[in-house]
Each structure stands twice: as C-alpha cells, then as structure tokens.
Short mmCIF file of C-alpha atoms in Angstrom, two decimals:
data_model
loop_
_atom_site.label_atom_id
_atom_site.label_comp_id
_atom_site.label_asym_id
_atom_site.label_seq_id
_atom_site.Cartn_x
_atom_site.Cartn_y
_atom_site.Cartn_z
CA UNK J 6 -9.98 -25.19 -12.58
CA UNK J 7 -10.24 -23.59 -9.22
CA UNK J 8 -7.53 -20.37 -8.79
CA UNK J 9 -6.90 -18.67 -4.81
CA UNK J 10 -4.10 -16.23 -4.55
CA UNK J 11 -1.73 -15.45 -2.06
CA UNK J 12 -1.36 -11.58 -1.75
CA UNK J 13 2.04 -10.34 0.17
CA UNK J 14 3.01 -6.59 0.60
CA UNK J 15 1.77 -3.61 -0.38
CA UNK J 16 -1.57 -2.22 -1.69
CA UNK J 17 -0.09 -2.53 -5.55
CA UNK J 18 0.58 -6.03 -5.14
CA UNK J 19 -3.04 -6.58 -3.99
CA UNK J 20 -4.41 -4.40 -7.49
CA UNK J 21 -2.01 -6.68 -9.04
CA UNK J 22 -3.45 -9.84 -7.82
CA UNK J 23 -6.89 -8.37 -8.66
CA UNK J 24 -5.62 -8.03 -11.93
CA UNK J 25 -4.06 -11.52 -12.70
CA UNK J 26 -7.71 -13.13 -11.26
CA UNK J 27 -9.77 -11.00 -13.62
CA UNK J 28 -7.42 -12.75 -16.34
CA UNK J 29 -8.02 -16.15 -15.86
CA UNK J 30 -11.33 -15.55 -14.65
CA UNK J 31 -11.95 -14.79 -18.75
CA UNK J 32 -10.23 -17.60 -19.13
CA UNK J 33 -12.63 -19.91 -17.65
CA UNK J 34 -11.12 -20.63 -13.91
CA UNK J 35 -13.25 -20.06 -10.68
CA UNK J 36 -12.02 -17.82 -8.11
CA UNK J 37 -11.95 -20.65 -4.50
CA UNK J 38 -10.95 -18.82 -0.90
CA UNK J 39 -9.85 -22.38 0.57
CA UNK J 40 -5.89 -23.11 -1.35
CA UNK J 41 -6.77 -27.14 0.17
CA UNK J 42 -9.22 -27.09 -3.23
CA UNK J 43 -7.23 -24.86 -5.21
CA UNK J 44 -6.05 -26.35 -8.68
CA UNK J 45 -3.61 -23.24 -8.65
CA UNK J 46 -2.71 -21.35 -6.16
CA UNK J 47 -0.53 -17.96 -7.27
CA UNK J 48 1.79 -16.64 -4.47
CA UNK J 49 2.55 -12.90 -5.84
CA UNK J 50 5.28 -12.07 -3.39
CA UNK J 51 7.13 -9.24 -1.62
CA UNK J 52 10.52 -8.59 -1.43
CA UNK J 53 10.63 -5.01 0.52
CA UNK J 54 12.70 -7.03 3.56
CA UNK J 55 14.17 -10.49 4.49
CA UNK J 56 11.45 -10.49 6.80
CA UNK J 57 9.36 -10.68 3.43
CA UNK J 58 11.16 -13.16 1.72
CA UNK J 59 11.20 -15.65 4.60
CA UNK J 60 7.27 -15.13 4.76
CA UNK J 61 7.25 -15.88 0.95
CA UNK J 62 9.08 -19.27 1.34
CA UNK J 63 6.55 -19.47 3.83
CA UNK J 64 3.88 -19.29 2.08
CA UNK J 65 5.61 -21.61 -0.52
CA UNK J 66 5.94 -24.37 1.80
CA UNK J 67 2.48 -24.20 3.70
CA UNK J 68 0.83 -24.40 0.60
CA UNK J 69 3.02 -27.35 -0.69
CA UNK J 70 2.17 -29.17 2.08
CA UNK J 71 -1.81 -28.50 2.38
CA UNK J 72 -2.25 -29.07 -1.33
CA UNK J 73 0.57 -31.65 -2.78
CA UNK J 74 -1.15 -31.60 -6.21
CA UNK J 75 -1.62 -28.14 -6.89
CA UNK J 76 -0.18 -26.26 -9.46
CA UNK J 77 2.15 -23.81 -7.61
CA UNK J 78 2.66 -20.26 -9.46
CA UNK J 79 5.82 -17.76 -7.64
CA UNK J 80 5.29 -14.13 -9.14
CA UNK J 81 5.94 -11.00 -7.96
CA UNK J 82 9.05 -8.91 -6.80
CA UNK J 83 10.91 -11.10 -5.16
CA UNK J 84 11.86 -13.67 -8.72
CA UNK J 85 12.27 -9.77 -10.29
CA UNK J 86 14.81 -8.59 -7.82
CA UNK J 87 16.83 -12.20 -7.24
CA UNK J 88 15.96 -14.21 -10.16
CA UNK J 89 18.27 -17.48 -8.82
CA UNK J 90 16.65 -17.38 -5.01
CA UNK J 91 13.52 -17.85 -6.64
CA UNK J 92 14.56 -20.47 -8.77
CA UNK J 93 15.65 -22.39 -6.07
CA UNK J 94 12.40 -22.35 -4.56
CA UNK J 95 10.90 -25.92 -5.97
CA UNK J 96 7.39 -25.62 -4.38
CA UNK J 97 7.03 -23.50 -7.21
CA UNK J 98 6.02 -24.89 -10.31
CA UNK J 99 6.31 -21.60 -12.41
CA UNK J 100 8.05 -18.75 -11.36
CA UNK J 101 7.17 -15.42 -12.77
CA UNK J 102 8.29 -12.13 -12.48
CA UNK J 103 6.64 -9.02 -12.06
CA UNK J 104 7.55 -7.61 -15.68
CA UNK J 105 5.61 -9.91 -17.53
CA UNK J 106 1.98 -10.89 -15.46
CA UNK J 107 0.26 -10.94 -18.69
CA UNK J 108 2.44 -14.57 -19.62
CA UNK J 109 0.66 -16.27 -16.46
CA UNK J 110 -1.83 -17.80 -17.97
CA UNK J 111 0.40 -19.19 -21.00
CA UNK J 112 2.79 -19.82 -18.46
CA UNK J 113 0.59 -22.47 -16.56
CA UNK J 114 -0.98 -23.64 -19.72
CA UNK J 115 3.15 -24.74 -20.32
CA UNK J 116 3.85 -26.31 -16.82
CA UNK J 117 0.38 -27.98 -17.29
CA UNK J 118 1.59 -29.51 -21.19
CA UNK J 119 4.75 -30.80 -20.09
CA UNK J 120 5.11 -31.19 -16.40
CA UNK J 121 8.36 -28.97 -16.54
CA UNK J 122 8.74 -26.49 -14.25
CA UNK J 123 8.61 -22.58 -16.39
CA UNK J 124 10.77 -19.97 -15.30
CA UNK J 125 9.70 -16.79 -17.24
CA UNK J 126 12.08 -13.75 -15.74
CA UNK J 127 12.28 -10.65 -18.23
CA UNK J 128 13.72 -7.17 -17.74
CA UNK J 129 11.71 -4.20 -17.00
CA UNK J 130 10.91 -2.19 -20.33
CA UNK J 131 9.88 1.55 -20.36
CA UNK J 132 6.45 1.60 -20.52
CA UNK J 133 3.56 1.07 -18.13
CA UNK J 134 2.23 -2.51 -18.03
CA UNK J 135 -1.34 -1.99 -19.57
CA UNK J 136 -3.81 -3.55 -17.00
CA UNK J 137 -7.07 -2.71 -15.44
CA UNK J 138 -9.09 -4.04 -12.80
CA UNK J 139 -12.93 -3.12 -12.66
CA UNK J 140 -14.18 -5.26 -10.34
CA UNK J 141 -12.41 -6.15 -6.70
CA UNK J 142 -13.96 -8.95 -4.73
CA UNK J 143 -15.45 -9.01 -0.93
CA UNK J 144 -14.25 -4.79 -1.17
CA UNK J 145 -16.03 -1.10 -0.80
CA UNK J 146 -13.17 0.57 -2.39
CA UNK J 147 -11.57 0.42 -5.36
CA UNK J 148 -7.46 0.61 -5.73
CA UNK J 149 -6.44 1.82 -9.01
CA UNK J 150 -2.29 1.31 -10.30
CA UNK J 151 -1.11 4.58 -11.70
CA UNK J 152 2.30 3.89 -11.27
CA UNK J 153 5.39 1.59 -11.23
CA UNK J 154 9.06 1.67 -10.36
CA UNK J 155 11.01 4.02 -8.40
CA UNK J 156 13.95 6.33 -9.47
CA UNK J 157 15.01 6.74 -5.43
CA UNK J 158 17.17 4.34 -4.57
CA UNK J 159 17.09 4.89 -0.72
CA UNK J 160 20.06 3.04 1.06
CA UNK J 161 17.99 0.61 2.47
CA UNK J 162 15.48 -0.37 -0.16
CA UNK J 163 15.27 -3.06 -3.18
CA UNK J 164 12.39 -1.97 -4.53
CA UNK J 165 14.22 0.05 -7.84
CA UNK J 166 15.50 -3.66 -8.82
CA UNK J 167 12.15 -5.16 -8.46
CA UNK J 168 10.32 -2.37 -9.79
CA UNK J 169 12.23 -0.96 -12.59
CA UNK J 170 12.21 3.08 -13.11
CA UNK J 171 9.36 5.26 -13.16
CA UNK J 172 6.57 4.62 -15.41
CA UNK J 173 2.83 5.92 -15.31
CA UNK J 174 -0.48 4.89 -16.68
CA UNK J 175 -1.56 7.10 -20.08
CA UNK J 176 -4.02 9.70 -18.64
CA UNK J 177 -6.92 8.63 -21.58
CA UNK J 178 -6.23 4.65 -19.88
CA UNK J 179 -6.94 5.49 -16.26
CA UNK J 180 -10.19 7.47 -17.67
CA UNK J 181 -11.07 4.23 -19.12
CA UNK J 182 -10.35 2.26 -16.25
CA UNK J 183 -12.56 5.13 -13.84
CA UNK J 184 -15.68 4.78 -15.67
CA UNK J 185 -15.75 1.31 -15.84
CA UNK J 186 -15.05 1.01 -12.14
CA UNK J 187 -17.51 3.90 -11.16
CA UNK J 188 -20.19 1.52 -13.43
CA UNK J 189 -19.79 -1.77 -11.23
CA UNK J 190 -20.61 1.04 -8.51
CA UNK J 191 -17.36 1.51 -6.13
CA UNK J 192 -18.17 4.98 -4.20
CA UNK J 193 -14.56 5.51 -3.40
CA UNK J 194 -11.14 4.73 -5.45
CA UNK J 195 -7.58 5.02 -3.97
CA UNK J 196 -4.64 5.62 -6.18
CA UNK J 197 -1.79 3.18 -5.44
CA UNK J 198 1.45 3.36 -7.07
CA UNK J 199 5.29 2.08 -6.06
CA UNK J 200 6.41 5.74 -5.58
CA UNK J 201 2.94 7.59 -6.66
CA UNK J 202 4.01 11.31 -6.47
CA UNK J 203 6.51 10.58 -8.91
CA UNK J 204 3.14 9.53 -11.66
CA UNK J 205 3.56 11.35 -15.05
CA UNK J 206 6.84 12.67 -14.91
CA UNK J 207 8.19 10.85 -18.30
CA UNK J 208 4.88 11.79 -19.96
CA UNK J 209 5.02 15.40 -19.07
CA UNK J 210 2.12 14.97 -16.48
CA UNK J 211 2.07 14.97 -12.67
CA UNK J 212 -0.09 13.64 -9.90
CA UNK J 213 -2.53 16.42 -9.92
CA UNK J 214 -3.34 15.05 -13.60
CA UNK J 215 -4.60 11.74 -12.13
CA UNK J 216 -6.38 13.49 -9.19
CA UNK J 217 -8.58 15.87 -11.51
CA UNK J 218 -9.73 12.58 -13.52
CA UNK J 219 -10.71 10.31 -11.11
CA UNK J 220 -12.60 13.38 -9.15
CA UNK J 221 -14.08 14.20 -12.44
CA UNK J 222 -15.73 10.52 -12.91
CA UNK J 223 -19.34 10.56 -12.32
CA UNK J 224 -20.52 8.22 -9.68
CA UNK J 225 -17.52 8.66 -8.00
CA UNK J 226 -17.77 10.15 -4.74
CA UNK J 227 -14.06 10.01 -2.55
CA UNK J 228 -10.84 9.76 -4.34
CA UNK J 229 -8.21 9.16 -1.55
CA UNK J 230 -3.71 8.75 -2.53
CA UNK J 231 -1.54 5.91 -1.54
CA UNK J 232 1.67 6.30 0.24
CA UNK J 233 3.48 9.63 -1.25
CA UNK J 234 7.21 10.76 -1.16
CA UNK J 235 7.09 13.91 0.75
CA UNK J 236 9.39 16.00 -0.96
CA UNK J 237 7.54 16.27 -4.68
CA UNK J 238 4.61 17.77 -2.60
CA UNK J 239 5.45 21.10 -3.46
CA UNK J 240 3.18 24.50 -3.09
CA UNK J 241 2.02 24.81 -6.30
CA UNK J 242 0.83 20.95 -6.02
CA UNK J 243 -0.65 21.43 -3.07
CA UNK J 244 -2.98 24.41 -3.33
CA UNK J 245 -3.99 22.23 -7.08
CA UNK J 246 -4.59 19.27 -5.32
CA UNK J 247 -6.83 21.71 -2.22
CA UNK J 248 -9.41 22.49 -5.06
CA UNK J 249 -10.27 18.64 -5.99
CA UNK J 250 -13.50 18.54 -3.43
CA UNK J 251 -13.68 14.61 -3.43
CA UNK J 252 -10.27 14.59 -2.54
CA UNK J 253 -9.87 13.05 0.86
CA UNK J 254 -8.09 15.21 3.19
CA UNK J 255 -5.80 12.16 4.46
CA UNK J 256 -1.75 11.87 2.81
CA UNK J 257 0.14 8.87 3.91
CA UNK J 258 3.69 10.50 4.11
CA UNK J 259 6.62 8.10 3.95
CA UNK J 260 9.23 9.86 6.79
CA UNK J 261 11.50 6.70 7.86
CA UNK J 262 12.99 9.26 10.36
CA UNK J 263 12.41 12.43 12.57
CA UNK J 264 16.63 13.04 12.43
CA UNK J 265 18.27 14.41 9.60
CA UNK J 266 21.50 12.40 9.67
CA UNK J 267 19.48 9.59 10.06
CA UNK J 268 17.28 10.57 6.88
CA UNK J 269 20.72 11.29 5.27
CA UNK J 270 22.17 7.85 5.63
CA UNK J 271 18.97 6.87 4.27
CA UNK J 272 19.54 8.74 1.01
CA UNK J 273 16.42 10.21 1.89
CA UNK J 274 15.66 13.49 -0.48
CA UNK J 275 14.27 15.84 2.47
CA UNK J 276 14.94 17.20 5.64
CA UNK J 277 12.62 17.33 8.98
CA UNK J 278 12.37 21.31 8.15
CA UNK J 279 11.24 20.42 5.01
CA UNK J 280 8.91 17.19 6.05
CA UNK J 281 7.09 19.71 8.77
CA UNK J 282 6.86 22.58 5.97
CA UNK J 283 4.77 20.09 3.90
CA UNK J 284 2.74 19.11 6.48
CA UNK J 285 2.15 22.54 7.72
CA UNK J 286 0.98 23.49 3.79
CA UNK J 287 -1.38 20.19 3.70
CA UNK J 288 -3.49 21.11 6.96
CA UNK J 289 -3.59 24.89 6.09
CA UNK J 290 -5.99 23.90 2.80
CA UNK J 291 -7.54 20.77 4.11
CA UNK J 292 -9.26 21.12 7.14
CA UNK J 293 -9.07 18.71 9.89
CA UNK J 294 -6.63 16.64 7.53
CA UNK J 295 -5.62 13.51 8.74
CA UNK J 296 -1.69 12.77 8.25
CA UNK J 297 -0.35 9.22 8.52
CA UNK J 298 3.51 7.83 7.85
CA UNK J 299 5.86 4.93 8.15
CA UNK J 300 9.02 5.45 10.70
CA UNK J 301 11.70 3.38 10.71
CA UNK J 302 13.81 2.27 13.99
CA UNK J 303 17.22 0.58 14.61
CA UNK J 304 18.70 1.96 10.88
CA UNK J 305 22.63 1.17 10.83
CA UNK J 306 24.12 4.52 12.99
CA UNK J 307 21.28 4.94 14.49
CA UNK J 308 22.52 6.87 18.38
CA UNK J 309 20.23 7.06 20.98
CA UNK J 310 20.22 10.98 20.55
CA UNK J 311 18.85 10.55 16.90
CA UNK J 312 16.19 8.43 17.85
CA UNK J 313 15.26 10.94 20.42
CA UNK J 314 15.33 13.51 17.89
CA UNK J 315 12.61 11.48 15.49
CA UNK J 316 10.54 10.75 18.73
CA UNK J 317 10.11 14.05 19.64
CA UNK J 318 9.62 14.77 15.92
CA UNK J 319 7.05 12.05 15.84
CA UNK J 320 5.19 13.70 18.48
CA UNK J 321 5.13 17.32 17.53
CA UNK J 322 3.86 16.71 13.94
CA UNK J 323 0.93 14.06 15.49
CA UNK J 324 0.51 11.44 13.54
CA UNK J 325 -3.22 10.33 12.80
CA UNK J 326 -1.49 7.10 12.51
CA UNK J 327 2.37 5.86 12.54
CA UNK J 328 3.40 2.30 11.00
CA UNK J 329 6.74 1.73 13.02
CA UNK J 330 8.93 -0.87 11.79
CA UNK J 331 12.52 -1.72 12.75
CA UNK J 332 15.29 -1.61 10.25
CA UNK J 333 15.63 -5.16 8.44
CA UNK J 334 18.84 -5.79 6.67
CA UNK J 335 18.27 -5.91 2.90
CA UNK J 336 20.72 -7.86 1.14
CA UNK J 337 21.82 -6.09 -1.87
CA UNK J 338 21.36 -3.09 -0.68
CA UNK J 339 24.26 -0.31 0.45
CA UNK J 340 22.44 -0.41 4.32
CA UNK J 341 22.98 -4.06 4.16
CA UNK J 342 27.12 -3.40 3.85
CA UNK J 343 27.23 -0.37 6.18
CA UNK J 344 29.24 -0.45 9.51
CA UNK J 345 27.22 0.14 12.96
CA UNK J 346 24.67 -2.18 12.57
CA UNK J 347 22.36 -1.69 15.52
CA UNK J 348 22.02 -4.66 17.69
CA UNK J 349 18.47 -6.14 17.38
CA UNK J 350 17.12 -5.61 21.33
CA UNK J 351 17.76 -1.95 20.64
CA UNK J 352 15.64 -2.34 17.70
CA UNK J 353 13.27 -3.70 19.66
CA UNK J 354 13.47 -1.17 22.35
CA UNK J 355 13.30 1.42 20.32
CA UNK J 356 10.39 0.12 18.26
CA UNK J 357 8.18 0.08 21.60
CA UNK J 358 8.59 3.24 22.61
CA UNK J 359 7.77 5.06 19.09
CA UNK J 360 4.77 2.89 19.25
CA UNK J 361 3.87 4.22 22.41
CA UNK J 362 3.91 7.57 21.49
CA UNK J 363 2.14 6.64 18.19
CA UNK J 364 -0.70 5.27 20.14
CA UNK J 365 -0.76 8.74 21.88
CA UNK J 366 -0.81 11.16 19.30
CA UNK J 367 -3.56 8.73 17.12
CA UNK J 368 -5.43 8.51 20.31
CA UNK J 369 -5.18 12.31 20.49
CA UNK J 370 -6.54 12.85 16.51
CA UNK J 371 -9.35 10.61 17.65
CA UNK J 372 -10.23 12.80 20.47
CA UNK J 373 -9.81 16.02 18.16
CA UNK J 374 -12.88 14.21 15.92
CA UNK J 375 -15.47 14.37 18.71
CA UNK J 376 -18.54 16.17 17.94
CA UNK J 377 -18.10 16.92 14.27
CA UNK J 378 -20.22 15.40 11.98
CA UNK J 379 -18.65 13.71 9.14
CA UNK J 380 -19.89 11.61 5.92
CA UNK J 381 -18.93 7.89 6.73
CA UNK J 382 -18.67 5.07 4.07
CA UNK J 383 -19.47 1.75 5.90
CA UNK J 384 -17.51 -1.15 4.88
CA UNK J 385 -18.63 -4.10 6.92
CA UNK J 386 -21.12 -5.49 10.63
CA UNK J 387 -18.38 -5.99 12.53
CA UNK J 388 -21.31 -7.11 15.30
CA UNK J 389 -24.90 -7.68 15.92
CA UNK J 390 -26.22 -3.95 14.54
CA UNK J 391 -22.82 -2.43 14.89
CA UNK J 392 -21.06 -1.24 11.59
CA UNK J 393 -17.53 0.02 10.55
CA UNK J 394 -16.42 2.56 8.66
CA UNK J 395 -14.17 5.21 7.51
CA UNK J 396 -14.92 9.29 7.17
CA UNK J 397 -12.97 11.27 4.51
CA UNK J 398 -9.61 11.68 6.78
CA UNK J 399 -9.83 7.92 7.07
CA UNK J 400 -11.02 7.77 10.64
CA UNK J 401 -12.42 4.37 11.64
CA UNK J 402 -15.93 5.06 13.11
CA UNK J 403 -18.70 2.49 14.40
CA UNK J 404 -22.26 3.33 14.44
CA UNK J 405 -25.37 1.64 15.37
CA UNK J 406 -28.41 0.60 13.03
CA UNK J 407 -30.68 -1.42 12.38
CA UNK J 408 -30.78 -1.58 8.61
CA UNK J 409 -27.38 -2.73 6.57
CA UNK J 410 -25.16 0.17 6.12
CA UNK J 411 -22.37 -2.11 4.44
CA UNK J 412 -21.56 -0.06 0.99
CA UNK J 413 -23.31 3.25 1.75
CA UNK J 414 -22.34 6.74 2.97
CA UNK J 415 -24.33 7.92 5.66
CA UNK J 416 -23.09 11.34 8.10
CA UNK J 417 -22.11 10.45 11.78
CA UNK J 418 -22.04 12.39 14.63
CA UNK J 419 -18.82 11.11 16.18
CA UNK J 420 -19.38 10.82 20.07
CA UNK J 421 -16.50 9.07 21.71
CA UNK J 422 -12.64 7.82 20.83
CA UNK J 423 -11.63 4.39 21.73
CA UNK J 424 -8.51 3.45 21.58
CA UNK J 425 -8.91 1.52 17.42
CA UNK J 426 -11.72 3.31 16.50
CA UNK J 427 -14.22 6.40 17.14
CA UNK J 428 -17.81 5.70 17.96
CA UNK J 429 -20.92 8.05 16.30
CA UNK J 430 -24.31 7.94 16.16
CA UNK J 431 -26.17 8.12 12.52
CA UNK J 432 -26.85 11.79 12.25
#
C-alpha cells in the first residue's frame, strides 16, 4: 500500500510525521508524494489557532475529494485537544490522537478489517512517547523530539490540552537516537520540542544536558535549538550553553509582545527588561548571534500605545528575523472569553506595520554579515549553478559553482544582502 502524509504546524509535528512513516515503512507500505495514488493518506494536524483547524478540515475535504477511495487517517493535536470536533469530521476514516501514534498502524489494520470507522483518543500519561527517527526524506538536517507538553498555559494558547505536561526524552535514548542519525550522515541536527527549554526538568536534567550530547556525537558537525521560552534562559545556562562549539549561535525566542501589560494579559512569565537582559547575555558569548522570535498583534486590550511600545521594542532589539502573526481567537481558551476584542482591520493594520519594520531590522542583520566569511551548509540548486544555504546564525546565503554543493559545508565570503537572502562567493 502506498502512504503520503499531510504535515500541519510546527517543526515537532513534522519529526512526528517522520516518525509515523518510518513505522509503516517496516511495515511494508511505500512512501508516494502524489495523495491522488495514495492508499492512505495521514493528515497529522494542528490545532495552535482556528485558523489551523479550518486548514485541517481543509485538508480533510481536498483529500476526500481527489482520492474517494483512500483510507483517510486524522491524528494529531487537534482530535487530542477537542476529541468530539474531530469526530465529527467523516472524511476521516480513523481518527487518532497524538497520545497514542504508535496504535496507527493497528488502527488502520481495524478500519481496513471491518470498514468501521476507529476512533482511538487516550489521555496523556507521564512519560515521554519513545520514538526515533533516523532517517528524514528529501532533507540536510535532521530534527530530533526532546520534548513534549507544556506546563505554561499562556491565555491564549491550547497547546497544554493537546500536549499534556512536560515530559523529556531519557538522556541514554537521545544518545541512541544521535548516533544512529550521525551514521545515515546528517551534518546538522536541530532540537525541536513543544516548549524545549523546559527538557529535563522532571528527570532532574536541563537543556544544557541535551546540548552537550548531541555536540558530543561524532560526525556531527552543527547542533542548532528550536523555538525557546525566554525566561528559563538564565546566566548560568547561558555561559554552559557558550562553551558547546557546534552550537549554532542562532535562539528563536518566543516574545508575543514588546509591552508588558500586553505580555501580562498573555500570562506571559517575563518582562521586556527581562526579554532584552537575555538577549543582551546571548550576543555577549556568541558572536555575531543571530536572534529570531514570534510577535503577536491585535491580542484582546491591545491600545494603540502598547503596540507602539512592542514596535519600538521590536526595533531596538533587531530581529534577524520576526514571524508576526495577528491574534486568532482560540476557543477554549481564557483570551477567547476576554472583553476588548480588537476589531480585525486593526489586526490587520497593525500586522503590516510590524512587518515592515521586521523587514528592516532583518534587512539590517543581512547587511551586518557582509564581508565575513562564514562556513555554509548547502541545502539545495535553487538555479542553473546557483545554490542555497544556511551559515551557523542561520543566514540564507547563495553562492555560485559549478560542482553540486547540495549536502556539504563549504566557507563563503558573503558579498551582498538582498532583501531574502545574502549572496557570497565560495571562499
């Protein structure tokens, strides 16, 4: 039987689908790219915003329709966190949640015996769901889970109901799951996790703990972090992480907001102070460190003088890169209920001009890369001779040659900043 998967969300979600395929891969199916000649097609979905859910029924329905005799598999966060919406959702022949991936292929085996639909929704436990992926398709990098759940519960977010509370991979497991990835030859792993600076804290461990193995894997040559909650970065944790020389100097800091009211509303654990102290720490032991975030517009009581405040804020720290999003109302959530619900053209307003001055300060971080000469891992030919890549701080950088560079690290000298990308010239 032919499998193709439907990947929505967040890097986790995409180890996770990696994950699931490697399973029924042993199990005999063949891995298709076109769902028209998929016998199943697996939508693992995301459930971070209604936004996400709409796109997930979607996704249902477009793959209903191209392929009427396919065998239709709903898994992911968004059966976890509303068990009866998903049910609802007949395009699915089994619905999973996110608890219990291992039961997919029994699961479809079941559909398969009797023809009746399988809904298989358990509750998070307390441990870390043991799986490992050692091989990920069409990719230069490898993402390694080290983490699930999330203790947070910011106003605004599901993700503790579809995630369950913290839990981290056993230390001597990731090991495992390092050599065997540096042995199929990735040059570069990324740690993912649902909230990934909170890894080790029931086993007595922390981040740093994960950090020193993967660095420590031979054959492994960049270890770069996932999206991290700011406020666990402390000090100590920083200068430990500074001595880890395949670390990538590049930290995707979550912020949602510039404005401390704001960020309180949000049940955010930090302050701007705080946020810029952080940052400050980061780029005095990593040199030229790129830093990258996620900020949030339109949240309910949102005045035009707070989102002036996390402009500004936006601007003075400089993002490398900003993902701006406007606030989407999360049923379920306390946000959801709360009074002074910004009107959506404000949103929208608002959105454009943070992504202006996004595009200003990346623009700026480009410009600040011109002239050095940096170690580049090429990913793809994105044209006739011309290939992409990233440098340590995660800089995109194309470079001329005329052998493939697809898969190795070669030093640029970066010579001009465009406005997606910087351009170099193989050192």
């Amino acid at each position: 039987m032919k499998v193709s998967f439907i990947t929505l969300g967040c890097k986790v979600n995409q180890y996770e689908s990696q994950a699931m395929l490697a399973d029924l891969l042993r199990a005999g199916f063949t891995a298709c790219d076109d769902h028209a000649q998929s016998d199943l097609i697996v939508v693992n979905s995301c459930t971070v915003t209604a936004v996400s859910d709409r796109k997930v029924r979607q996704a249902l329905r477009h793959a209903r329709r191209e392929n009427p005799n396919a065998v239709i598999v709903l898994t992911g966060c968004m059966p976890q966190a509303f068990p009866e919406v998903s049910e609802s959702l007949t395009e699915a022949d089994v619905v999973l949640g996110n608890s219990n991936r291992s039961a997919l292929l029994s699961d479809v085996q079941k559909f398969l015996n009797s023809r009746q639909r399988v809904i298989d929704i358990t509750p998070h436990g307390n441990k870390f769901e043991s799986i490992e992926v050692d091989n990920f398709y069409e990719r230069t990098r490898a993402f390694v889970k080290i983490e699930d759940g999330c203790n947070r519960f910011c106003s605004y977010c599901i993700i503790p109901y579809a995630r369950g509370r913290v839990r981290s991979k056993p230390l001597e497991d990731l090991k495992h799951e390092l050599r065997q990835i540096a042995a199929n030859g990735y040059r570069e792993v990324v740690l993912t996790g649902i909230n990934l600076s909170a890894y080790g804290q029931e086993l007595g461990l922390s981040l740093c703990d994960a950090v020193e193995a993967a660095c420590a894997q031979e054959g492994i040559e960049r270890v770069r972090l996932g999206s991290l909650e700011p406020e666990q970065l402390g000090p100590e944790v920083i200068q430990r992480l500074s001595k880890q020389k395949k670390l990538c100097p590049q930290f995707h800091l979550s912020l949602q907001s510039g404005c401390a009211a704001t960020l309180k509303r949000m049940n955010r654990h930090y302050t701007p102070d705080e946020y810029r102290t952080i940052v400050q720490n980061l780029r005095s032991v990593f040199p030229n460190a790129a830093i990258t975030t996620d900020i949030m517009v339109g949240f309910p009581g949102e005045t035009e003088e707070e989102f002036s405040e996390s402009l500004a804020f936006e601007k003075e720290i400089g993002f490398a890169k900003v993902h701006v999003f406007i606030y989407s109302r999360r049923p379920g959530t306390p946000a959801a209920k709360a009074a002074n619900q910004v009107p959506p053209q404000v949103g929208e307003e608002r959105s454009k001009r943070m992504i202006a001055a996004a595009a200003e300060t990346r623009h700026a971080f480009f410009e600040q890369q011109i002239a050095k000469v940096e170690p580049v891992l090429f990913e793809r030919e994105c044209e006739d001779g011309v290939y992409e890549g990233y440098t340590e701080n995660y800089t995109p950088v194309r470079a001329s040659s005329k052998t493939n560079l697809s898969g190795k690290i070669r030093f640029v000298t970066i010579k001009k900043a465009e406005k997606d990308y910087c351009v170099g010239e193989l050192a």
